[in-house]
Backbone as a chain_set.jsonl record, in Angstrom:
{"seq": "XXXXXXXXXXXXXXXXXXXXXXXXXXXXXXXXXXXXXXXXXXXXXXXXXXXXXXXXXXXXXX", "coords": {"N": [[-64.221, -38.881, 71.24], [-62.669, -41.697, 72.784], [-63.65, -45.56, 72.254], [-62.545, -47.176, 73.292], [-61.275, -46.627, 75.896], [-62.6, -44.382, 76.632], [-61.458, -41.889, 77.033], [-60.483, -38.615, 75.705], [-59.503, -36.827, 72.776], [-56.691, -34.476, 72.222], [-56.403, -31.595, 71.207], [-53.4, -29.783, 70.095], [-50.295, -27.937, 69.378], [-47.959, -28.67, 66.968], [-44.526, -28.049, 67.899], [-41.9, -28.666, 67.756], [-40.115, -30.867, 65.773], [-38.94, -34.434, 66.293], [-36.116, -36.747, 65.918], [-36.778, -40.148, 65.077], [-40.164, -40.303, 64.826], [-40.819, -38.569, 66.436], [-42.325, -35.628, 68.206], [-42.195, -32.455, 69.604], [-45.15, -30.73, 71.558], [-47.08, -28.181, 71.923], [-49.335, -27.855, 74.428], [-51.003, -25.934, 75.616], [-51.041, -25.818, 77.921], [-48.525, -26.479, 78.794], [-45.344, -28.174, 77.54], [-45.136, -31.536, 75.825], [-43.69, -34.391, 74.573], [-44.369, -36.27, 72.148], [-45.666, -38.842, 69.794], [-45.422, -38.647, 66.377], [-45.823, -40.559, 64.477], [-47.594, -41.722, 62.691], [-48.934, -39.697, 61.624], [-48.329, -36.795, 58.846], [-46.985, -34.462, 60.272], [-45.947, -31.239, 60.645], [-44.041, -28.518, 61.804], [-45.775, -25.97, 63.695], [-48.272, -27.165, 62.59], [-51.538, -27.963, 63.854], [-52.488, -30.679, 65.434], [-54.396, -33.87, 66.41], [-53.858, -35.484, 69.56], [-54.004, -38.466, 70.943], [-53.577, -40.398, 73.79], [-50.676, -39.997, 73.927], [-50.086, -40.301, 71.193], [-50.515, -38.797, 68.06], [-53.347, -38.829, 66.077], [-54.449, -37.319, 64.103], [-53.95, -34.84, 61.78], [-54.792, -31.569, 61.762], [-57.067, -29.502, 59.45], [-56.786, -25.882, 58.774], [-59.013, -23.469, 58.451], [-60.081, -20.889, 56.925]], "CA": [[-63.896, -40.123, 72.378], [-62.092, -43.297, 72.307], [-64.464, -46.022, 72.33], [-61.999, -48.348, 74.15], [-60.562, -46.088, 77.129], [-63.275, -43.191, 77.041], [-60.857, -40.741, 76.856], [-60.77, -37.957, 74.226], [-58.159, -36.296, 71.896], [-56.431, -33.17, 72.499], [-55.732, -30.52, 70.341], [-52.092, -29.274, 70.391], [-49.491, -27.636, 68.221], [-46.399, -29.019, 66.987], [-43.595, -27.041, 67.669], [-40.364, -29.17, 67.154], [-39.687, -32.267, 65.082], [-37.218, -34.854, 66.873], [-36.223, -38.017, 65.446], [-37.675, -41.233, 65.353], [-41.399, -40.064, 64.698], [-41.52, -37.831, 67.669], [-42.469, -33.982, 68.327], [-42.368, -31.927, 71.097], [-46.058, -29.818, 70.99], [-47.792, -27.326, 73.033], [-50.751, -28.497, 75.003], [-51.868, -24.732, 75.976], [-50.683, -25.976, 79.664], [-47.075, -26.86, 78.805], [-44.797, -29.25, 76.559], [-44.943, -32.687, 75.725], [-43.456, -35.36, 73.401], [-45.775, -37.391, 71.461], [-45.401, -39.497, 68.391], [-46.347, -38.385, 65.055], [-45.713, -41.591, 63.551], [-48.854, -41.769, 62.307], [-49.4, -38.381, 60.718], [-47.661, -36.139, 58.436], [-47.171, -33.288, 60.852], [-44.691, -30.219, 60.452], [-43.823, -27.295, 62.795], [-46.957, -25.227, 63.294], [-49.509, -28.007, 62.416], [-52.34, -28.432, 64.782], [-52.951, -32.246, 65.511], [-55.219, -34.647, 67.579], [-53.488, -36.349, 70.466], [-54.667, -39.46, 71.857], [-52.474, -41.673, 74.377], [-49.573, -39.682, 73.286], [-49.808, -40.591, 69.842], [-51.121, -38.107, 66.982], [-54.204, -39.468, 65.235], [-54.897, -36.369, 62.712], [-53.218, -33.451, 61.191], [-56.12, -30.651, 61.348], [-56.918, -28.246, 58.785], [-57.289, -24.585, 59.284], [-60.191, -22.891, 57.433], [-59.656, -19.337, 56.621]], "C": [[-63.992, -41.142, 72.147], [-63.261, -44.274, 72.918], [-63.927, -47.158, 73.177], [-61.453, -47.866, 75.721], [-61.575, -44.695, 77.299], [-62.627, -41.959, 77.441], [-61.193, -39.733, 75.435], [-59.371, -37.609, 73.719], [-57.983, -35.202, 72.253], [-55.746, -32.583, 71.333], [-54.524, -29.941, 70.708], [-51.397, -28.735, 69.123], [-48.32, -28.277, 68.251], [-45.502, -28.039, 66.909], [-42.042, -27.358, 67.817], [-40.65, -30.487, 66.6], [-38.768, -32.798, 65.634], [-37.323, -35.696, 65.912], [-36.672, -39.45, 65.631], [-39.178, -41.396, 65.202], [-41.825, -39.24, 65.575], [-41.686, -36.633, 67.274], [-42.812, -33.709, 70.016], [-44.022, -30.73, 70.529], [-46.495, -29.219, 72.348], [-49.156, -27.211, 73.279], [-51.316, -27.086, 75.515], [-51.392, -24.752, 77.665], [-49.382, -26.198, 79.616], [-46.868, -27.826, 77.439], [-44.851, -30.248, 76.749], [-44.44, -33.143, 74.518], [-44.267, -36.252, 72.94], [-45.207, -37.953, 70.347], [-45.897, -39.226, 67.579], [-45.853, -39.574, 63.966], [-46.794, -41.832, 62.459], [-49.791, -40.655, 61.502], [-48.227, -37.711, 59.943], [-47.604, -34.734, 59.079], [-45.663, -32.401, 60.41], [-44.766, -29.211, 61.392], [-44.815, -26.281, 62.66], [-48.36, -25.945, 62.955], [-50.375, -28.086, 63.992], [-52.861, -29.973, 64.303], [-53.938, -32.717, 66.68], [-54.149, -35.666, 68.175], [-54.044, -37.402, 71.264], [-53.44, -40.446, 72.686], [-50.997, -41.108, 74.144], [-49.242, -39.958, 71.982], [-50.781, -39.478, 68.671], [-51.813, -38.991, 66.273], [-54.65, -38.734, 63.696], [-54.174, -35.403, 62.645], [-54.882, -32.487, 61.183], [-56.024, -29.59, 60.232], [-57.376, -27.351, 59.309], [-57.734, -24.236, 58.395], [-59.835, -21.361, 57.644], [-60.951, -18.771, 56.28]], "O": [[-64.898, -41.719, 71.544], [-63.819, -43.917, 73.955], [-64.674, -47.982, 73.706], [-61.256, -48.703, 76.602], [-61.228, -43.925, 78.194], [-63.194, -41.094, 78.11], [-61.898, -40.004, 74.463], [-58.317, -38.044, 74.184], [-58.974, -34.619, 72.692], [-54.782, -33.004, 70.694], [-54.561, -29.496, 71.856], [-51.806, -29.006, 67.994], [-47.672, -28.479, 69.279], [-45.555, -27.195, 66.015], [-41.154, -26.518, 67.96], [-41.542, -31.153, 67.126], [-37.707, -32.182, 65.733], [-38.246, -35.677, 65.097], [-36.945, -39.683, 66.809], [-39.613, -42.529, 65.409], [-43.032, -39.027, 65.684], [-41.323, -36.32, 66.14], [-43.303, -34.273, 70.994], [-44.047, -30.105, 69.468], [-46.316, -29.644, 73.489], [-49.989, -26.637, 72.578], [-52.453, -27.281, 75.943], [-51.435, -23.783, 78.424], [-48.924, -26.081, 80.753], [-47.706, -28.157, 76.6], [-44.655, -30.494, 77.939], [-44.629, -32.515, 73.476], [-44.843, -37.026, 73.704], [-44.155, -37.458, 69.944], [-47.109, -39.433, 67.65], [-45.574, -39.357, 62.787], [-46.468, -42.167, 61.32], [-50.904, -40.738, 60.983], [-47.101, -38.019, 60.335], [-48.156, -33.823, 58.462], [-44.613, -32.876, 59.977], [-45.906, -29.096, 61.84], [-44.835, -25.654, 61.601], [-49.427, -25.338, 63.049], [-49.8, -28.25, 65.068], [-53.405, -30.332, 63.259], [-54.197, -32.046, 67.678], [-53.629, -36.534, 67.475], [-54.574, -37.094, 72.331], [-52.568, -41.085, 72.097], [-50.107, -41.957, 74.203], [-48.065, -39.845, 71.641], [-51.992, -39.693, 68.727], [-51.21, -39.941, 65.776], [-55.01, -39.247, 62.637], [-53.657, -35.06, 63.708], [-55.894, -32.874, 60.599], [-55.021, -28.887, 60.108], [-58.227, -27.476, 60.189], [-57.179, -24.474, 57.323], [-59.299, -20.912, 58.657], [-61.044, -17.581, 55.98]]}, "num_chains": 1, "name": "protein.A"}
């Protein structure tokens, strides 16, 4: 939970990388364009997004 706005980050999947540090992600309820400027994300990665900004790439444990 964000201490500034009390919102939570959402786990999404990157489905397309765009120019200028943006990506299209699948939220499970649709698609959204978000910034991935702060994380090294690739298509298929699971990332955490808060306020339209990717803040972490999640590691998938097998």
